[in-house]
Tab-separated table of C-alpha atoms in Angstrom:
chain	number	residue	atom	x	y	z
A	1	UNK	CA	32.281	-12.989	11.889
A	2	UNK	CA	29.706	-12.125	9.120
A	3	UNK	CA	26.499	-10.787	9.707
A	4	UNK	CA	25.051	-14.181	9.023
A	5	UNK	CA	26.933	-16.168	11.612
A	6	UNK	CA	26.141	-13.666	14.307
A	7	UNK	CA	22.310	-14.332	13.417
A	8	UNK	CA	22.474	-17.470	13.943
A	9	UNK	CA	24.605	-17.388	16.774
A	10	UNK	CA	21.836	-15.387	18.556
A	11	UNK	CA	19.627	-17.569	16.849
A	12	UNK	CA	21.080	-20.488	19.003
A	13	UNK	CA	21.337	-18.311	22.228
A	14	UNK	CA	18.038	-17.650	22.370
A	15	UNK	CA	16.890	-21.227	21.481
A	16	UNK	CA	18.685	-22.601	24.517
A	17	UNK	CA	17.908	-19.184	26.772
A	18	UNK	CA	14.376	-20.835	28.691
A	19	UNK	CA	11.184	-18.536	28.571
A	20	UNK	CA	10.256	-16.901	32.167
A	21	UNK	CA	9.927	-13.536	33.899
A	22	UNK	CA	13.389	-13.590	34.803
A	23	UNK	CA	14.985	-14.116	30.897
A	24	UNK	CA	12.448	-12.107	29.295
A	25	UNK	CA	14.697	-8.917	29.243
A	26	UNK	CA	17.431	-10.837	27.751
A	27	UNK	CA	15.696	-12.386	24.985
A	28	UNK	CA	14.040	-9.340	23.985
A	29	UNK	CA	17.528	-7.535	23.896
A	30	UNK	CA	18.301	-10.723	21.925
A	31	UNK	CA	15.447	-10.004	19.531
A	32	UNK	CA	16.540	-5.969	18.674
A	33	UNK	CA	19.974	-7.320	18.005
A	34	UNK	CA	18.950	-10.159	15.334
A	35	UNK	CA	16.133	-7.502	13.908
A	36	UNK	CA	19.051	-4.855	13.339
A	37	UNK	CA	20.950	-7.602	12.256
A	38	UNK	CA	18.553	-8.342	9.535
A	39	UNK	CA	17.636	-4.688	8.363
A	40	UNK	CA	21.737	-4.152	8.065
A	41	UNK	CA	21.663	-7.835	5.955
A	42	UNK	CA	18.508	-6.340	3.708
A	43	UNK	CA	20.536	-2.891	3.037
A	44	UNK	CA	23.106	-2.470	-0.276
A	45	UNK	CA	26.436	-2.621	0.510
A	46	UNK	CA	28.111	0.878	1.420
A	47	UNK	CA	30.411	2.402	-1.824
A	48	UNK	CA	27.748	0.456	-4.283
A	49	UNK	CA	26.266	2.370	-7.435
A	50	UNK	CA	23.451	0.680	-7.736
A	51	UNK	CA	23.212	-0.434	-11.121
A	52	UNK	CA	23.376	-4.162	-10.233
A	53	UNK	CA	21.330	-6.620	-12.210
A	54	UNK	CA	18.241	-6.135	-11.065
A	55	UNK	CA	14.995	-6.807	-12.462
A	56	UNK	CA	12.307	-4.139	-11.225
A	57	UNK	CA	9.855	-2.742	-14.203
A	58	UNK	CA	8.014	0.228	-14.697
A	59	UNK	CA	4.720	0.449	-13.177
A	60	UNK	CA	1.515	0.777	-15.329
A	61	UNK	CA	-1.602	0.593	-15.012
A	62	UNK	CA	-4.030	1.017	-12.032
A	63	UNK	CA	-2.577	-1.349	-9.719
A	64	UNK	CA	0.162	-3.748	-8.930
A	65	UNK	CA	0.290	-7.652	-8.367
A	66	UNK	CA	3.086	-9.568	-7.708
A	67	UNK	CA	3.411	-13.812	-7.986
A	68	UNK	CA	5.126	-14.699	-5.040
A	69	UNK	CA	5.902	-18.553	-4.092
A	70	UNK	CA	8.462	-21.334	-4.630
A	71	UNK	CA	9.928	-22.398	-7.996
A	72	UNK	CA	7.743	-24.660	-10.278
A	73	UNK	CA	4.653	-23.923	-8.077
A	74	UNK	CA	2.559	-22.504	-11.215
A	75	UNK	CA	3.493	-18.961	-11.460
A	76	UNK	CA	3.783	-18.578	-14.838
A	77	UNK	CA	1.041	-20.884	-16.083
A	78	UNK	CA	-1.156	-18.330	-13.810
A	79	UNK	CA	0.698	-15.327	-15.853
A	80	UNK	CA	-0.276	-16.612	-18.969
A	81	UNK	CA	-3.986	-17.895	-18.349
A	82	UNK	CA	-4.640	-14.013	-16.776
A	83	UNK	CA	-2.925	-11.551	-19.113
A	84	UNK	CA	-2.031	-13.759	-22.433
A	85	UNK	CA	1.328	-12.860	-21.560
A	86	UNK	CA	3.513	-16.430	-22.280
A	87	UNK	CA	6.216	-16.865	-19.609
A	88	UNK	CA	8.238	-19.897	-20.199
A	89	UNK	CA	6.844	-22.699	-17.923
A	90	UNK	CA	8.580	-26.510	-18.044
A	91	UNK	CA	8.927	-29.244	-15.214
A	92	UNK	CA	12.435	-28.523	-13.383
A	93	UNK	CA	12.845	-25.830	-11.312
A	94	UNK	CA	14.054	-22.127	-11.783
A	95	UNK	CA	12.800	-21.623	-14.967
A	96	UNK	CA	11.892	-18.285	-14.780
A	97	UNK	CA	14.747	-16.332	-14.255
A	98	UNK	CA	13.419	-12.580	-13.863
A	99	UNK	CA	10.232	-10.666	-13.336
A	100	UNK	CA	8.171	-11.014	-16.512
A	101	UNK	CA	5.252	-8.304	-16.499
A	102	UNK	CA	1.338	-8.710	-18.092
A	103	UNK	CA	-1.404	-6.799	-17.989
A	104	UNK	CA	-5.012	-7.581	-16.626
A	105	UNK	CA	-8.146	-5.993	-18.107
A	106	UNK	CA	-10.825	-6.322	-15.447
A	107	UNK	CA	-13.822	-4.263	-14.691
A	108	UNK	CA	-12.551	-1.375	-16.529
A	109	UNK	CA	-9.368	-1.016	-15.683
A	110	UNK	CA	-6.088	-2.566	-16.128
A	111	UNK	CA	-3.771	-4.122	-13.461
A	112	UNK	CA	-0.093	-4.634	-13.761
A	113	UNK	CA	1.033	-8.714	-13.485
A	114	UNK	CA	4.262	-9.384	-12.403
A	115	UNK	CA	5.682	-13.106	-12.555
A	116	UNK	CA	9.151	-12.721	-10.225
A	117	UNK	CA	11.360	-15.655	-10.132
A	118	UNK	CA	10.379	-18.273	-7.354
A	119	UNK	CA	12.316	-17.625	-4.037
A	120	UNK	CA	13.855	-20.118	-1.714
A	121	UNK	CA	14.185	-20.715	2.066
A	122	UNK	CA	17.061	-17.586	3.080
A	123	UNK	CA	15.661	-15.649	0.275
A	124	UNK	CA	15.718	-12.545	2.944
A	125	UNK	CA	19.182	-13.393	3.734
A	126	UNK	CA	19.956	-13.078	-0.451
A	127	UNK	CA	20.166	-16.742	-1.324
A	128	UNK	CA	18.692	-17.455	-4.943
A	129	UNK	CA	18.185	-13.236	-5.982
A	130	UNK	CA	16.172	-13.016	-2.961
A	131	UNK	CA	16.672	-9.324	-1.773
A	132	UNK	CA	15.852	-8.281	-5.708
A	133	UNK	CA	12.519	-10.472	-5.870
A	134	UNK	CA	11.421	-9.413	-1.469
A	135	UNK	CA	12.439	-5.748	-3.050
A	136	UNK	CA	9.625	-6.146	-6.015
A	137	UNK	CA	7.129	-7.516	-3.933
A	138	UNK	CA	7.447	-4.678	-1.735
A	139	UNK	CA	6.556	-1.920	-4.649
A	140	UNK	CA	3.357	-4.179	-5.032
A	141	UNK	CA	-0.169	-3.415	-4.135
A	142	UNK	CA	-0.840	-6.911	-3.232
A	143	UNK	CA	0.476	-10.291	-3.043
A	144	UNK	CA	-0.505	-13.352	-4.660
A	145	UNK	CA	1.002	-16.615	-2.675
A	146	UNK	CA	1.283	-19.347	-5.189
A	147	UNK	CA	1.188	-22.652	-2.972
A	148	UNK	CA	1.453	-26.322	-3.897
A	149	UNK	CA	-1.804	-27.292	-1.962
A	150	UNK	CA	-0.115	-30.961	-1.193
A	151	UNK	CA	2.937	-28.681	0.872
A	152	UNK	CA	0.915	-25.687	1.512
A	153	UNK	CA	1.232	-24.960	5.080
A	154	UNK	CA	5.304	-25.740	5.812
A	155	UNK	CA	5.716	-23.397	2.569
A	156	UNK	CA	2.992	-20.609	3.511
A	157	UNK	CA	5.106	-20.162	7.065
A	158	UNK	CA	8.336	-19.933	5.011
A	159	UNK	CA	7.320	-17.549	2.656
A	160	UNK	CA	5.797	-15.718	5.194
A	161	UNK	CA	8.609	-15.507	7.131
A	162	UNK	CA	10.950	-14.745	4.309
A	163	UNK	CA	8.685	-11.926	2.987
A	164	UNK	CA	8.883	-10.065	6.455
A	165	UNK	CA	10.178	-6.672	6.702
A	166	UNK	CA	9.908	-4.516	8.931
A	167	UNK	CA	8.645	1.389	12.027
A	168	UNK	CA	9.877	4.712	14.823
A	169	UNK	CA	10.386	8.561	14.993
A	170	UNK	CA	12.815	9.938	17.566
A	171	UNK	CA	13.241	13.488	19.355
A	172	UNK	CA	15.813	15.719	19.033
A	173	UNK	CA	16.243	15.949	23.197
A	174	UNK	CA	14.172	15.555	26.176
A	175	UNK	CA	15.019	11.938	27.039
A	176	UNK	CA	12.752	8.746	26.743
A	177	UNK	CA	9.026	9.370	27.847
A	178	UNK	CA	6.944	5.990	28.276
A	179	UNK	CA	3.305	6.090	28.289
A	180	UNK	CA	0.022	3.379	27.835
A	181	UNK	CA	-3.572	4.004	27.639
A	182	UNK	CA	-3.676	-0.064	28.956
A	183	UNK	CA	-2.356	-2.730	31.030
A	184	UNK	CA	0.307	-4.033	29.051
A	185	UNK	CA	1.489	-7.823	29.724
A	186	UNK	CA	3.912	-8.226	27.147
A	187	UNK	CA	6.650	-5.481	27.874
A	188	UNK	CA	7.154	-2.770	30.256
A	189	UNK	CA	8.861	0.410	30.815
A	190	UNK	CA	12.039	-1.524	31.632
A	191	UNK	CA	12.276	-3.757	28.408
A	192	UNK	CA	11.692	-1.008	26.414
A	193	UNK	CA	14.260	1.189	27.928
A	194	UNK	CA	16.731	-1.413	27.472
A	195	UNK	CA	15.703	-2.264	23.504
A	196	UNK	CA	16.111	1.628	22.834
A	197	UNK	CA	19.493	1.613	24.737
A	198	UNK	CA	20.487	-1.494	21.984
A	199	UNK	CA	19.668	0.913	19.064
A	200	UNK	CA	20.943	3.953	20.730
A	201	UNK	CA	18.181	5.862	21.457
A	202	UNK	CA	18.365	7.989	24.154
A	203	UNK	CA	15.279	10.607	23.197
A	204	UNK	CA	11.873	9.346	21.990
A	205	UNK	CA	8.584	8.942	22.733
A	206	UNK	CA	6.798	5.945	23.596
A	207	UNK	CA	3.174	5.750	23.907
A	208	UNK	CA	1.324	1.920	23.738
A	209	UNK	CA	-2.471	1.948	22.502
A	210	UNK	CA	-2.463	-1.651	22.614
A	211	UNK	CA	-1.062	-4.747	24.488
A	212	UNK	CA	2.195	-5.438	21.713
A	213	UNK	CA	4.638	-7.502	22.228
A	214	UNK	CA	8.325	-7.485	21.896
A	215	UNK	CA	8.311	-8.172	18.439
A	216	UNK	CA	5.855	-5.450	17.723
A	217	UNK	CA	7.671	-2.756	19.090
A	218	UNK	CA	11.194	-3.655	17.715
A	219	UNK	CA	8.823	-3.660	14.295
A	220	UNK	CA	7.655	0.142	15.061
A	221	UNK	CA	11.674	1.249	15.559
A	222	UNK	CA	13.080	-0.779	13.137
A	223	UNK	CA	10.802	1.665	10.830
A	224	UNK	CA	10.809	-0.609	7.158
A	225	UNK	CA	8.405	-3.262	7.994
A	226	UNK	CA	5.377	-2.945	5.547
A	227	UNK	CA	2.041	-4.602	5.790
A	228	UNK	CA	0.601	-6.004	2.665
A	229	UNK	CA	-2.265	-7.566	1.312
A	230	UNK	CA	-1.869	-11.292	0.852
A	231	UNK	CA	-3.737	-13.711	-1.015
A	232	UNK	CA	-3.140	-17.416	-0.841
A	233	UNK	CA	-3.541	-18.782	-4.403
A	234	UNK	CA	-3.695	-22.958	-3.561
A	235	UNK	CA	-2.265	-24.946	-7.412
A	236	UNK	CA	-2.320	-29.025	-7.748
A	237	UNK	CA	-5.571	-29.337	-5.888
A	238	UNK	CA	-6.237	-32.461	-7.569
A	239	UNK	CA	-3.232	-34.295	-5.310
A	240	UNK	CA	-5.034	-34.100	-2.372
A	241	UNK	CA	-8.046	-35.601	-1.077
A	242	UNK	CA	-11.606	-33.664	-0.566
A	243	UNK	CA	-11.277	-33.069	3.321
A	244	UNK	CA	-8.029	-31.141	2.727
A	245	UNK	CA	-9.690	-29.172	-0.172
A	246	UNK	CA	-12.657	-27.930	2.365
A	247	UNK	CA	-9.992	-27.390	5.034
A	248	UNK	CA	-8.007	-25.451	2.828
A	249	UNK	CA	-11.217	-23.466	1.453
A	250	UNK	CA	-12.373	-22.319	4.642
A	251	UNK	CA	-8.903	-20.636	5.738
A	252	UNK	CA	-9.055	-16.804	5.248
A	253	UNK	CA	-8.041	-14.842	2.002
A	254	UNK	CA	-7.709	-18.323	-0.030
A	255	UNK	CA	-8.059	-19.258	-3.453
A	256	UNK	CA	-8.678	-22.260	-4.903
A	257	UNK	CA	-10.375	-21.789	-8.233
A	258	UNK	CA	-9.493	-19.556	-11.276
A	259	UNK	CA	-13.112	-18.321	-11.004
A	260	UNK	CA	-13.247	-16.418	-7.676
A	261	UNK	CA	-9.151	-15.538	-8.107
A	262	UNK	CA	-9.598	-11.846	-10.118
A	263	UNK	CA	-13.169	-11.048	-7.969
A	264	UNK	CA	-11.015	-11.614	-4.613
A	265	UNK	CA	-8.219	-9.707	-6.114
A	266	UNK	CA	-10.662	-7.095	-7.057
A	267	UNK	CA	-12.149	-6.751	-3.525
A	268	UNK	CA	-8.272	-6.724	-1.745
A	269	UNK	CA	-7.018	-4.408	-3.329
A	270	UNK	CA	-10.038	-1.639	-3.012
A	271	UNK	CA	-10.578	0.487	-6.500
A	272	UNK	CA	-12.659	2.707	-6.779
A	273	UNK	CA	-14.251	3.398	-10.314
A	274	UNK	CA	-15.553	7.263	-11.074
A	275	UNK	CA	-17.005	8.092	-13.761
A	276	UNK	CA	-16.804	11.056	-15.331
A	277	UNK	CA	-20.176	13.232	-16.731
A	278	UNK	CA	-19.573	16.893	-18.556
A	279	UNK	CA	-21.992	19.784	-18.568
A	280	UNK	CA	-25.477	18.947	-20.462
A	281	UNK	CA	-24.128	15.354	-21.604
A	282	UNK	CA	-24.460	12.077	-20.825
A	283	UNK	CA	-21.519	10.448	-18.422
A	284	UNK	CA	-18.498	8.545	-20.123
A	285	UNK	CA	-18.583	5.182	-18.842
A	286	UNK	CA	-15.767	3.687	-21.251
A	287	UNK	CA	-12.541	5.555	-19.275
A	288	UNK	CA	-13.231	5.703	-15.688
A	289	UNK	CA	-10.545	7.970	-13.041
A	290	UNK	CA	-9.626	4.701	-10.589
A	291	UNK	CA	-8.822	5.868	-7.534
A	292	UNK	CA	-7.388	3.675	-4.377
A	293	UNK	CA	-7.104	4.588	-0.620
A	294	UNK	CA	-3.975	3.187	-0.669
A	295	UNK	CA	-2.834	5.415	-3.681
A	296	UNK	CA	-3.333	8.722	-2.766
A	297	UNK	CA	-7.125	8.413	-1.555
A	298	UNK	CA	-10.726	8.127	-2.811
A	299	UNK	CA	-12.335	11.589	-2.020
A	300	UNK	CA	-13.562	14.480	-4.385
A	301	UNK	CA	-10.253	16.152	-4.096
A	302	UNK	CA	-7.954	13.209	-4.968
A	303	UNK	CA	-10.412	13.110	-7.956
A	304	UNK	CA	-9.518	16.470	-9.216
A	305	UNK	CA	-5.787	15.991	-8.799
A	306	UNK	CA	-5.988	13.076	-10.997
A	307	UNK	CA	-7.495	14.772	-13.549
A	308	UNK	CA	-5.108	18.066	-13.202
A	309	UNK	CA	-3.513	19.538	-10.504
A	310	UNK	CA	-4.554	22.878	-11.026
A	311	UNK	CA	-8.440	21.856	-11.167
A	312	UNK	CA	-8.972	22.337	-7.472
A	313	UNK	CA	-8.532	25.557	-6.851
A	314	UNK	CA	-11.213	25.853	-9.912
A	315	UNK	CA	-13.970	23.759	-8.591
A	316	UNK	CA	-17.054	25.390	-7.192
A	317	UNK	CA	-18.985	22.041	-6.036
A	318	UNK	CA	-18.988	18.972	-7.246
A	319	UNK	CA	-22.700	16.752	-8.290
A	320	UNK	CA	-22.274	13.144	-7.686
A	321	UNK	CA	-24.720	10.401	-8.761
A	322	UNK	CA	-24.089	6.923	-7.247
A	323	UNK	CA	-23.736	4.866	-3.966
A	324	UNK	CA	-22.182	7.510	-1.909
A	325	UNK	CA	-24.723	10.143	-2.582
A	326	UNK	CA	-27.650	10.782	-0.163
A	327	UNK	CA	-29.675	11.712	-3.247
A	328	UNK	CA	-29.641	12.327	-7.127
A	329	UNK	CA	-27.504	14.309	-7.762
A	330	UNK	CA	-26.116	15.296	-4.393
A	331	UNK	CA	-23.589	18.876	-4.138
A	332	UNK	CA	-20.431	17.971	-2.688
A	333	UNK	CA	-17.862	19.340	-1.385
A	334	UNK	CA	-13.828	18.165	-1.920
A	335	UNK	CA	-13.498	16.217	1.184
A	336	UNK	CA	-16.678	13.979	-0.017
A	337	UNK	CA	-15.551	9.985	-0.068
A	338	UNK	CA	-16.074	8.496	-3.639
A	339	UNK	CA	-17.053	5.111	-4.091
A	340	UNK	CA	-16.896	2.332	-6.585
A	341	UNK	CA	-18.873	3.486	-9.793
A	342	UNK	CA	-19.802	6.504	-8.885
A	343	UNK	CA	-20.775	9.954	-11.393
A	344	UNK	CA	-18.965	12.852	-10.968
A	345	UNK	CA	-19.928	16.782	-12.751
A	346	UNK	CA	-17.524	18.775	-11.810
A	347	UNK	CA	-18.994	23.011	-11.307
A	348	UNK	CA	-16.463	25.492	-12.090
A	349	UNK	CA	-16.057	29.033	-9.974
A	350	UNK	CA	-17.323	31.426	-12.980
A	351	UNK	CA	-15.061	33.401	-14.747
A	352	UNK	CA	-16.383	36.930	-14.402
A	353	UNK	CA	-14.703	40.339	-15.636
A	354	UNK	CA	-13.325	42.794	-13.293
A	355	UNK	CA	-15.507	45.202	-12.216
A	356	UNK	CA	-17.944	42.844	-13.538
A	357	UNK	CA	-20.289	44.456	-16.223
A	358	UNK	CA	-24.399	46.524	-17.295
A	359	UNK	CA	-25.735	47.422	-14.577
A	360	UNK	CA	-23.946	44.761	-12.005
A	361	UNK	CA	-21.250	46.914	-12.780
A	362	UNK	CA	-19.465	47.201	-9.415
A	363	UNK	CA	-17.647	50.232	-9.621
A	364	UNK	CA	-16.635	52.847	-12.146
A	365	UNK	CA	-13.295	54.156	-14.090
A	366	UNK	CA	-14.590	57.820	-13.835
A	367	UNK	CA	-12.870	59.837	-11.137
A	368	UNK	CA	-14.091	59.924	-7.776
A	369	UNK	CA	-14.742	63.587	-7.645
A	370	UNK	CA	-17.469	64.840	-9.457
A	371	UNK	CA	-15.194	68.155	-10.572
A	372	UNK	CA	-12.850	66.169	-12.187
A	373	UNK	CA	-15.249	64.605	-14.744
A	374	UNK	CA	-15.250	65.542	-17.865
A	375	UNK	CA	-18.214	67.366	-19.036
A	376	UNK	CA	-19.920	66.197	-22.229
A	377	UNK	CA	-20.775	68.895	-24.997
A	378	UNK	CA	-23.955	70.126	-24.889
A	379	UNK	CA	-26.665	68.775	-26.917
A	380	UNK	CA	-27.675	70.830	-30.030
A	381	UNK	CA	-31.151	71.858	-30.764
């Protein structure tokens, strides 16, 4: 039996298992079997090189977005009307048939477009190249749902289910410890005993800061799930009538016009412009450093790395002009949080001789005892 069959099969089991106190050890030992199921489905078969036919691209730029959403949805009519990129667009399905890059120039900086080649209900399971488009959308800063706004909800729950992946660090020895700072209603020491046992973990920690459920904690062992940014992009507004349109406008992290699309974007996906300003001269505004808390961080130090990794162990302070400055300019230190549009002058440690030099001089080359100088000739008169 395949890996697929057994899903389902548990699939079935637990549809017909009823939900009480009494199952609800079964069906979460159900639930760590069909999520290791699915991470073994999602991994490359064992003896493979790797050089498949794939269709990843090198990154550029400050940021990644990917077009996620079902064929002939409007992916890459969006493409083209954002970068000028043209990505072949006609009215049957499938027509584009791998990941097509552009490039946005907004506010300074530029942001890397990828059009990936609509996905289909099983995608996760690798139906229609889905592992190779879930796989791209993964090395993405942020997603952009394309929906048909006249299907958009039974397709928003499919692709969000489809684009689900899914966290856990083990001990050496020293058995299972289970803690939790709260009441917990969902699971209990038991459950969790008996979910480890189904991966084979017999030494770990547990510790539960919040009431999670099953799902959530076979999500922290599984150890691949990745939380992205999502924003629902609604196309073919015009098929649906005006009470739909201000349903679907008031639902959180939705699009509906062209308009508000790259400021939302913008705001997701959190860059931070600094501007650079050199000794005695006015600052360059025309090639800002963006930074991003999820790319490496936004403070003073993560700043000087970008520019050079050597720079840090340079800097003296740091003068910053802009919203995260008390007051103009404000000395900073490298753990200082940048923020959007800010001026940075970077202070160098001063290169000073040894010994340093006039009358600072620090110490001398002649020796230490006085009759071991030489003794100058004496004048003449």
């Amino acid at each position: 039996m395949g890996i697929i069959e057994k899903i389902k099969e548990i699939e079935a089991e637990m549809a017909r298992t009823q939900k009480n106190k009494a199952t609800e050890y079964h069906l979460g030992q159900l639930k760590a079997k069909i999520a290791k199921l699915r991470t073994q489905l999602l991994e490359p078969p064992k003896g493979s090189s790797g050089g498949g036919d794939g269709f990843e691209v090198t990154k550029f730029g400050h940021g990644r977005v990917a077009l996620i959403g079902f064929p002939s949805v409007g992916k890459s009519t969006l493409l083209t009307m954002l970068t000028g990129t043209q990505s072949e667009a006609a009215s049957y399905e499938f027509t584009t048939l791998t990941c097509i890059p552009g490039i946005i120039h907004y506010n300074d900086t530029k942001i890397q477009l990828l059009d990936l080649p609509g996905i289909i209900e099983g995608a996760s399971e690798g139906k229609g190249r889905g592992r190779q488009v879930i796989a791209v959308a993964k090395s993405s800063d942020i997603v952009l749902m394309v929906l048909d706004a006249s299907k958009s909800e039974g397709h928003r729950q499919i692709l969000t289910r489809e684009l689900e992946a899914i966290y856990f660090k083990k001990k050496k020895t020293g058995g299972i410890s289970f803690n939790s700072t709260l009441t917990l209603t969902h699971v209990d020491e038991k459950l969790c005993y008996q979910i480890l046992h189904e991966y084979k973990i017999h030494n770990a920690e547990v510790l539960f800061r919040e009431d999670a459920t099953v799902d959530d904690f076979i999500d922290v062992i599984e150890g691949n799930r990745k939380y992205m940014k999502c924003v629902y992009v609604y196309n073919k507004i015009d098929v649906i009538g005006i009470d739909d349109v201000d349903t679907l406008a008031r639902q959180p992290n939705s699009v509906l016009n062209f308009d508000r699309l790259l400021a939302k974007m913008w705001e997701e996906m959190g860059l931070v412009r600094v501007y650079t300003k050199p000794q005695g001269q006015q600052p360059d505004f025309t090639d800002p450093v963006v930074l991003s808390s999820d790319r490496g961080g936004c403070t003073v130090e993560d700043f000087c790395n970008h520019i050079h990794r050597n720079l840090v162990k340079d800097v003296k302070y740091v003068l910053v002009w802009g919203i995260s400055a008390r007051h103009y300019p404000q000395h900073c230190g490298l753990s200082h949080n940048l923020h959007d549009e800010d001026v940075v002058q970077i202070v160098k440690k001063k290169e000073t001789d040894e010994g340093g030099r006039g009358r600072f001089k620090s110490h001398s080359n002649a020796p230490a005892r006085i009759c071991d100088r030489e003794k100058k000739a004496p004048l003449k008169t």
